[in-house]
């Protein structure tokens, strides 16, 4: 009886994972605000106490050619940190064809948007590549300032605790 009851309580829940409907490259191009080819130079994960698969990660690309919209020579794109949450699992040093949307002034992309490794040409013949906009569109990270503030608060709390203990 106990096994039956525990079996009913301990049944696994439904797993959540990325699920994409098949989309052609032409559709992905039409739906994207920005399409470019670039080499991944950095993958920046914000400092967090607990990390989840849907936490944002910033991919930084050296853009070689822009096929749609505007992209800077060095361009950041935000995605989820894991493929399980539809994030792009891009590897440093590799070249990608990126399909991104502009959300709140930042480029965002996911596994379902069409981004893929470069190698074969874009399947949209009317989208010739042009040079990127000079400059950078890379958000500065304030992780170091946050880390310093948290560290200072912890050290300050320890000093106060030690002073109180010493008085006793």
Tab-separated table of N, CA and C in Angstrom, residues 49-167:
chain	number	residue	atom	x	y	z
A	49	UNK	N	23.663	34.440	-8.097
A	49	UNK	CA	23.832	33.481	-7.023
A	49	UNK	C	23.371	32.099	-7.475
A	50	UNK	N	22.222	32.056	-8.154
A	50	UNK	CA	21.696	30.803	-8.689
A	50	UNK	C	21.456	30.999	-10.176
A	51	UNK	N	21.927	30.076	-10.988
A	51	UNK	CA	21.748	30.169	-12.433
A	51	UNK	C	20.713	29.152	-12.897
A	52	UNK	N	19.846	29.600	-13.811
A	52	UNK	CA	18.860	28.731	-14.419
A	52	UNK	C	19.086	28.669	-15.915
A	53	UNK	N	18.471	27.698	-16.566
A	53	UNK	CA	18.686	27.536	-18.004
A	53	UNK	C	18.073	28.663	-18.815
A	54	UNK	N	17.117	29.398	-18.235
A	54	UNK	CA	16.497	30.490	-18.978
A	54	UNK	C	17.093	31.851	-18.634
A	55	UNK	N	18.153	31.868	-17.812
A	55	UNK	CA	18.836	33.132	-17.531
A	55	UNK	C	19.455	33.655	-18.821
A	56	UNK	N	19.490	34.971	-18.984
A	56	UNK	CA	20.054	35.519	-20.217
A	56	UNK	C	21.570	35.407	-20.260
A	57	UNK	N	22.069	35.232	-21.464
A	57	UNK	CA	23.498	35.264	-21.730
A	57	UNK	C	23.668	36.185	-22.939
A	58	UNK	N	24.758	36.925	-22.978
A	58	UNK	CA	25.002	37.840	-24.091
A	58	UNK	C	26.077	37.261	-24.988
A	59	UNK	N	25.734	37.103	-26.255
A	59	UNK	CA	26.679	36.643	-27.266
A	59	UNK	C	27.222	37.876	-27.972
A	60	UNK	N	28.545	37.980	-28.086
A	60	UNK	CA	29.169	39.136	-28.744
A	60	UNK	C	29.812	38.656	-30.040
A	61	UNK	N	29.407	39.287	-31.142
A	61	UNK	CA	29.868	38.892	-32.473
A	61	UNK	C	30.696	39.996	-33.117
A	62	UNK	N	31.716	39.615	-33.876
A	62	UNK	CA	32.376	40.497	-34.822
A	62	UNK	C	31.615	40.309	-36.129
A	63	UNK	N	30.852	41.323	-36.516
A	63	UNK	CA	29.957	41.218	-37.669
A	63	UNK	C	30.744	41.428	-38.956
A	64	UNK	N	30.532	40.522	-39.912
A	64	UNK	CA	31.203	40.605	-41.210
A	64	UNK	C	30.295	41.186	-42.287
A	65	UNK	N	29.009	40.807	-42.267
A	65	UNK	CA	28.070	41.290	-43.284
A	65	UNK	C	26.676	41.361	-42.686
A	66	UNK	N	25.933	42.393	-43.088
A	66	UNK	CA	24.556	42.580	-42.624
A	66	UNK	C	23.631	42.380	-43.816
A	67	UNK	N	22.639	41.515	-43.658
A	67	UNK	CA	21.696	41.235	-44.733
A	67	UNK	C	20.357	41.932	-44.546
A	68	UNK	N	20.052	42.339	-43.313
A	68	UNK	CA	18.790	43.019	-43.043
A	68	UNK	C	18.947	43.835	-41.769
A	69	UNK	N	18.378	45.035	-41.753
A	69	UNK	CA	18.411	45.873	-40.559
A	69	UNK	C	19.780	46.485	-40.331
A	70	UNK	N	20.033	46.887	-39.097
A	70	UNK	CA	21.293	47.523	-38.719
A	70	UNK	C	21.992	46.707	-37.633
A	71	UNK	N	23.272	46.454	-37.841
A	71	UNK	CA	24.111	45.792	-36.839
A	71	UNK	C	25.463	46.486	-36.828
A	72	UNK	N	26.022	46.633	-35.634
A	72	UNK	CA	27.322	47.275	-35.474
A	72	UNK	C	28.444	46.294	-35.806
A	73	UNK	N	29.643	46.835	-35.994
A	73	UNK	CA	30.805	45.989	-36.272
A	73	UNK	C	30.987	44.956	-35.157
A	74	UNK	N	30.836	45.374	-33.911
A	74	UNK	CA	30.837	44.446	-32.774
A	74	UNK	C	29.441	44.530	-32.165
A	75	UNK	N	28.711	43.420	-32.247
A	75	UNK	CA	27.291	43.412	-31.902
A	75	UNK	C	26.981	42.377	-30.835
A	76	UNK	N	26.196	42.783	-29.820
A	76	UNK	CA	25.762	41.829	-28.806
A	76	UNK	C	24.338	41.370	-29.106
A	77	UNK	N	24.072	40.116	-28.762
A	77	UNK	CA	22.757	39.504	-28.946
A	77	UNK	C	22.448	38.726	-27.670
A	78	UNK	N	21.275	38.952	-27.101
A	78	UNK	CA	20.881	38.270	-25.872
A	78	UNK	C	20.085	37.019	-26.224
A	79	UNK	N	20.357	35.936	-25.506
A	79	UNK	CA	19.638	34.680	-25.684
A	79	UNK	C	19.569	33.982	-24.332
A	80	UNK	N	18.783	32.920	-24.224
A	80	UNK	CA	18.753	32.115	-22.996
A	80	UNK	C	20.060	31.332	-22.909
A	81	UNK	N	20.464	31.000	-21.694
A	81	UNK	CA	21.772	30.365	-21.515
A	81	UNK	C	21.819	28.893	-21.913
A	82	UNK	N	20.666	28.276	-22.168
A	82	UNK	CA	20.657	26.839	-22.480
A	82	UNK	C	19.745	26.556	-23.664
A	83	UNK	N	20.114	25.551	-24.447
A	83	UNK	CA	19.254	25.121	-25.551
A	83	UNK	C	17.915	24.598	-25.035
A	84	UNK	N	17.891	24.048	-23.827
A	84	UNK	CA	16.657	23.554	-23.232
A	84	UNK	C	15.630	24.656	-23.035
A	85	UNK	N	16.096	25.888	-22.953
A	85	UNK	CA	15.211	27.053	-22.838
A	85	UNK	C	15.234	27.866	-24.123
A	86	UNK	N	15.556	27.227	-25.217
A	86	UNK	CA	15.598	27.836	-26.560
A	86	UNK	C	16.745	28.818	-26.749
A	87	UNK	N	17.781	28.712	-25.944
A	87	UNK	CA	18.956	29.559	-26.126
A	87	UNK	C	19.854	29.021	-27.225
A	88	UNK	N	20.659	29.894	-27.787
A	88	UNK	CA	21.581	29.520	-28.853
A	88	UNK	C	22.880	29.048	-28.227
A	89	UNK	N	23.273	27.833	-28.516
A	89	UNK	CA	24.505	27.269	-27.970
A	89	UNK	C	25.644	27.520	-28.957
A	90	UNK	N	26.044	28.774	-29.060
A	90	UNK	CA	27.097	29.163	-30.004
A	90	UNK	C	28.473	28.988	-29.357
A	91	UNK	N	29.445	28.600	-30.162
A	91	UNK	CA	30.806	28.359	-29.685
A	91	UNK	C	31.727	29.484	-30.133
A	92	UNK	N	32.582	29.944	-29.230
A	92	UNK	CA	33.543	31.001	-29.559
A	92	UNK	C	34.388	30.601	-30.752
A	93	UNK	N	34.636	31.592	-31.617
A	93	UNK	CA	35.497	31.370	-32.768
A	93	UNK	C	34.766	30.894	-34.004
A	94	UNK	N	33.533	30.449	-33.855
A	94	UNK	CA	32.773	29.964	-35.006
A	94	UNK	C	31.928	31.083	-35.609
A	95	UNK	N	31.647	30.926	-36.900
A	95	UNK	CA	30.886	31.929	-37.635
A	95	UNK	C	29.424	31.496	-37.705
A	96	UNK	N	28.520	32.479	-37.500
A	96	UNK	CA	27.086	32.201	-37.472
A	96	UNK	C	26.325	33.174	-38.363
A	97	UNK	N	25.199	32.689	-38.871
A	97	UNK	CA	24.201	33.522	-39.531
A	97	UNK	C	23.145	33.757	-38.465
A	98	UNK	N	23.012	35.010	-38.017
A	98	UNK	CA	22.164	35.338	-36.870
A	98	UNK	C	20.893	36.032	-37.340
A	99	UNK	N	19.756	35.524	-36.865
A	99	UNK	CA	18.453	36.138	-37.084
A	99	UNK	C	18.019	36.669	-35.722
A	100	UNK	N	17.808	37.987	-35.601
A	100	UNK	CA	17.511	38.569	-34.293
A	100	UNK	C	16.364	39.565	-34.390
A	101	UNK	N	15.716	39.770	-33.255
A	101	UNK	CA	14.660	40.776	-33.125
A	101	UNK	C	15.169	41.874	-32.207
A	102	UNK	N	14.732	43.100	-32.464
A	102	UNK	CA	15.092	44.222	-31.602
A	102	UNK	C	13.988	44.375	-30.561
A	103	UNK	N	14.339	44.153	-29.286
A	103	UNK	CA	13.398	44.248	-28.182
A	103	UNK	C	13.982	45.211	-27.155
A	104	UNK	N	13.252	46.282	-26.870
A	104	UNK	CA	13.727	47.298	-25.921
A	104	UNK	C	15.121	47.804	-26.275
A	105	UNK	N	15.393	47.969	-27.566
A	105	UNK	CA	16.660	48.517	-28.023
A	105	UNK	C	17.804	47.518	-28.093
A	106	UNK	N	17.575	46.273	-27.706
A	106	UNK	CA	18.630	45.255	-27.721
A	106	UNK	C	18.248	44.145	-28.680
A	107	UNK	N	19.245	43.512	-29.280
A	107	UNK	CA	18.971	42.384	-30.154
A	107	UNK	C	18.819	41.119	-29.319
A	108	UNK	N	17.790	40.344	-29.648
A	108	UNK	CA	17.515	39.079	-28.971
A	108	UNK	C	17.303	38.006	-30.024
A	109	UNK	N	17.740	36.799	-29.704
A	109	UNK	CA	17.577	35.690	-30.626
A	109	UNK	C	17.351	34.416	-29.826
A	110	UNK	N	16.771	33.425	-30.489
A	110	UNK	CA	16.586	32.138	-29.830
A	110	UNK	C	16.736	31.016	-30.850
A	111	UNK	N	16.688	29.818	-30.347
A	111	UNK	CA	16.902	28.637	-31.167
A	111	UNK	C	15.854	28.496	-32.270
A	112	UNK	N	14.663	29.038	-32.047
A	112	UNK	CA	13.562	28.889	-33.002
A	112	UNK	C	13.578	29.947	-34.098
A	113	UNK	N	14.444	30.941	-33.999
A	113	UNK	CA	14.437	32.062	-34.932
A	113	UNK	C	15.204	31.848	-36.219
A	114	UNK	N	15.937	30.751	-36.345
A	114	UNK	CA	16.655	30.465	-37.574
A	114	UNK	C	18.161	30.601	-37.493
A	115	UNK	N	18.698	31.130	-36.394
A	115	UNK	CA	20.152	31.284	-36.276
A	115	UNK	C	20.828	29.931	-36.445
A	116	UNK	N	21.896	29.926	-37.237
A	116	UNK	CA	22.620	28.687	-37.524
A	116	UNK	C	24.075	29.007	-37.790
A	117	UNK	N	24.902	27.953	-37.809
A	117	UNK	CA	26.298	28.151	-38.189
A	117	UNK	C	26.338	28.576	-39.644
A	118	UNK	N	27.234	29.495	-39.954
A	118	UNK	CA	27.408	29.928	-41.342
A	118	UNK	C	28.140	28.825	-42.085
A	119	UNK	N	28.083	28.855	-43.329
A	119	UNK	CA	28.752	27.843	-44.142
A	119	UNK	C	28.080	27.785	-45.493
A	120	UNK	N	26.769	27.662	-45.455
A	120	UNK	CA	26.031	27.732	-46.710
A	120	UNK	C	25.429	29.130	-46.813
A	121	UNK	N	25.236	29.641	-48.025
A	121	UNK	CA	24.732	31.002	-48.191
A	121	UNK	C	23.287	31.137	-47.712
A	122	UNK	N	22.914	32.352	-47.403
A	122	UNK	CA	21.556	32.687	-47.004
A	122	UNK	C	20.607	32.336	-48.142
A	123	UNK	N	19.494	31.693	-47.821
A	123	UNK	CA	18.551	31.217	-48.837
A	123	UNK	C	17.570	32.301	-49.292
A	124	UNK	N	17.960	33.555	-49.150
A	124	UNK	CA	17.115	34.669	-49.591
A	124	UNK	C	17.938	35.460	-50.606
A	125	UNK	N	17.727	35.212	-51.898
A	125	UNK	CA	18.588	35.815	-52.920
A	125	UNK	C	18.542	37.340	-52.978
A	126	UNK	N	17.480	37.954	-52.497
A	126	UNK	CA	17.379	39.414	-52.587
A	126	UNK	C	17.987	40.113	-51.369
A	127	UNK	N	18.800	39.423	-50.600
A	127	UNK	CA	19.376	39.999	-49.387
A	127	UNK	C	20.899	40.016	-49.460
A	128	UNK	N	21.465	40.901	-50.279
A	128	UNK	CA	22.928	40.947	-50.359
A	128	UNK	C	23.536	41.465	-49.058
A	129	UNK	N	24.724	40.967	-48.732
A	129	UNK	CA	25.399	41.425	-47.532
A	129	UNK	C	26.039	42.779	-47.749
A	130	UNK	N	26.009	43.611	-46.713
A	130	UNK	CA	26.677	44.908	-46.743
A	130	UNK	C	27.487	45.046	-45.455
A	131	UNK	N	28.417	45.970	-45.423
A	131	UNK	CA	29.251	46.099	-44.220
A	131	UNK	C	28.434	46.550	-43.006
A	132	UNK	N	28.869	46.165	-41.810
A	132	UNK	CA	28.171	46.600	-40.594
A	132	UNK	C	28.407	48.082	-40.326
A	133	UNK	N	27.596	48.637	-39.435
A	133	UNK	CA	27.758	50.013	-38.988
A	133	UNK	C	29.027	50.095	-38.146
A	134	UNK	N	29.869	51.101	-38.343
A	134	UNK	CA	31.079	51.202	-37.513
A	134	UNK	C	30.717	51.342	-36.031
A	135	UNK	N	31.577	50.849	-35.183
A	135	UNK	CA	31.374	50.988	-33.748
A	135	UNK	C	30.931	49.698	-33.095
A	136	UNK	N	30.455	49.861	-31.852
A	136	UNK	CA	30.060	48.705	-31.055
A	136	UNK	C	28.660	48.897	-30.499
A	137	UNK	N	27.928	47.834	-30.408
A	137	UNK	CA	26.645	47.807	-29.734
A	137	UNK	C	26.725	46.683	-28.711
A	138	UNK	N	27.630	46.881	-27.756
A	138	UNK	CA	27.872	45.882	-26.723
A	138	UNK	C	27.589	46.552	-25.396
A	139	UNK	N	26.678	45.950	-24.647
A	139	UNK	CA	26.296	46.524	-23.367
A	139	UNK	C	27.402	46.291	-22.343
A	140	UNK	N	27.773	47.361	-21.628
A	140	UNK	CA	28.764	47.206	-20.570
A	140	UNK	C	28.158	46.409	-19.427
A	141	UNK	N	28.934	45.525	-18.873
A	141	UNK	CA	28.472	44.709	-17.764
A	141	UNK	C	28.793	45.399	-16.451
A	142	UNK	N	27.803	45.464	-15.571
A	142	UNK	CA	28.033	46.045	-14.250
A	142	UNK	C	28.200	44.945	-13.206
A	143	UNK	N	28.562	43.745	-13.663
A	143	UNK	CA	28.726	42.620	-12.754
A	143	UNK	C	29.834	42.867	-11.737
A	144	UNK	N	30.919	43.516	-12.138
A	144	UNK	CA	32.023	43.769	-11.219
A	144	UNK	C	31.576	44.705	-10.096
A	145	UNK	N	30.808	45.734	-10.438
A	145	UNK	CA	30.304	46.654	-9.417
A	145	UNK	C	29.358	45.929	-8.460
A	146	UNK	N	28.509	45.064	-8.996
A	146	UNK	CA	27.587	44.298	-8.159
A	146	UNK	C	28.358	43.360	-7.244
A	147	UNK	N	29.352	42.679	-7.789
A	147	UNK	CA	30.168	41.771	-6.992
A	147	UNK	C	30.881	42.534	-5.873
A	148	UNK	N	31.406	43.711	-6.181
A	148	UNK	CA	32.080	44.531	-5.170
A	148	UNK	C	31.099	44.949	-4.084
A	149	UNK	N	29.893	45.365	-4.471
A	149	UNK	CA	28.894	45.809	-3.494
A	149	UNK	C	28.478	44.670	-2.567
A	150	UNK	N	28.253	43.495	-3.123
A	150	UNK	CA	27.865	42.342	-2.312
A	150	UNK	C	29.011	41.956	-1.381
A	151	UNK	N	30.227	41.931	-1.907
A	151	UNK	CA	31.391	41.611	-1.084
A	151	UNK	C	31.580	42.605	0.047
A	152	UNK	N	31.407	43.893	-0.256
A	152	UNK	CA	31.550	44.928	0.773
A	152	UNK	C	30.480	44.764	1.850
A	153	UNK	N	29.259	44.435	1.453
A	153	UNK	CA	28.179	44.244	2.423
A	153	UNK	C	28.476	43.045	3.329
A	154	UNK	N	28.989	41.972	2.760
A	154	UNK	CA	29.307	40.784	3.552
A	154	UNK	C	30.443	41.084	4.524
A	155	UNK	N	31.497	41.720	4.031
A	155	UNK	CA	32.629	42.066	4.905
A	155	UNK	C	32.178	43.025	5.999
A	156	UNK	N	31.367	44.011	5.648
A	156	UNK	CA	30.859	44.963	6.646
A	156	UNK	C	30.038	44.260	7.707
A	157	UNK	N	29.191	43.332	7.310
A	157	UNK	CA	28.387	42.574	8.274
A	157	UNK	C	29.246	41.733	9.194
A	158	UNK	N	30.288	41.120	8.635
A	158	UNK	CA	31.200	40.325	9.462
A	158	UNK	C	31.953	41.192	10.467
A	159	UNK	N	32.381	42.378	10.047
A	159	UNK	CA	33.099	43.291	10.950
A	159	UNK	C	32.196	43.700	12.101
A	160	UNK	N	30.944	44.055	11.785
A	160	UNK	CA	30.003	44.449	12.837
A	160	UNK	C	29.764	43.280	13.796
A	161	UNK	N	29.582	42.084	13.272
A	161	UNK	CA	29.353	40.907	14.120
A	161	UNK	C	30.560	40.630	15.012
A	162	UNK	N	31.751	40.743	14.460
A	162	UNK	CA	32.961	40.510	15.262
A	162	UNK	C	33.129	41.568	16.347
A	163	UNK	N	32.824	42.817	16.038
A	163	UNK	CA	32.917	43.878	17.051
A	163	UNK	C	31.927	43.642	18.183
A	164	UNK	N	30.734	43.221	17.872
A	164	UNK	CA	29.737	42.923	18.917
A	164	UNK	C	30.193	41.748	19.773
A	165	UNK	N	30.753	40.714	19.149
A	165	UNK	CA	31.248	39.572	19.913
A	165	UNK	C	32.402	39.972	20.824
A	166	UNK	N	33.231	40.843	20.332
A	166	UNK	CA	34.406	41.275	21.108
A	166	UNK	C	33.999	42.077	22.323
A	167	UNK	N	32.935	42.898	22.206
A	167	UNK	CA	32.453	43.686	23.339
A	167	UNK	C	31.934	42.817	24.466
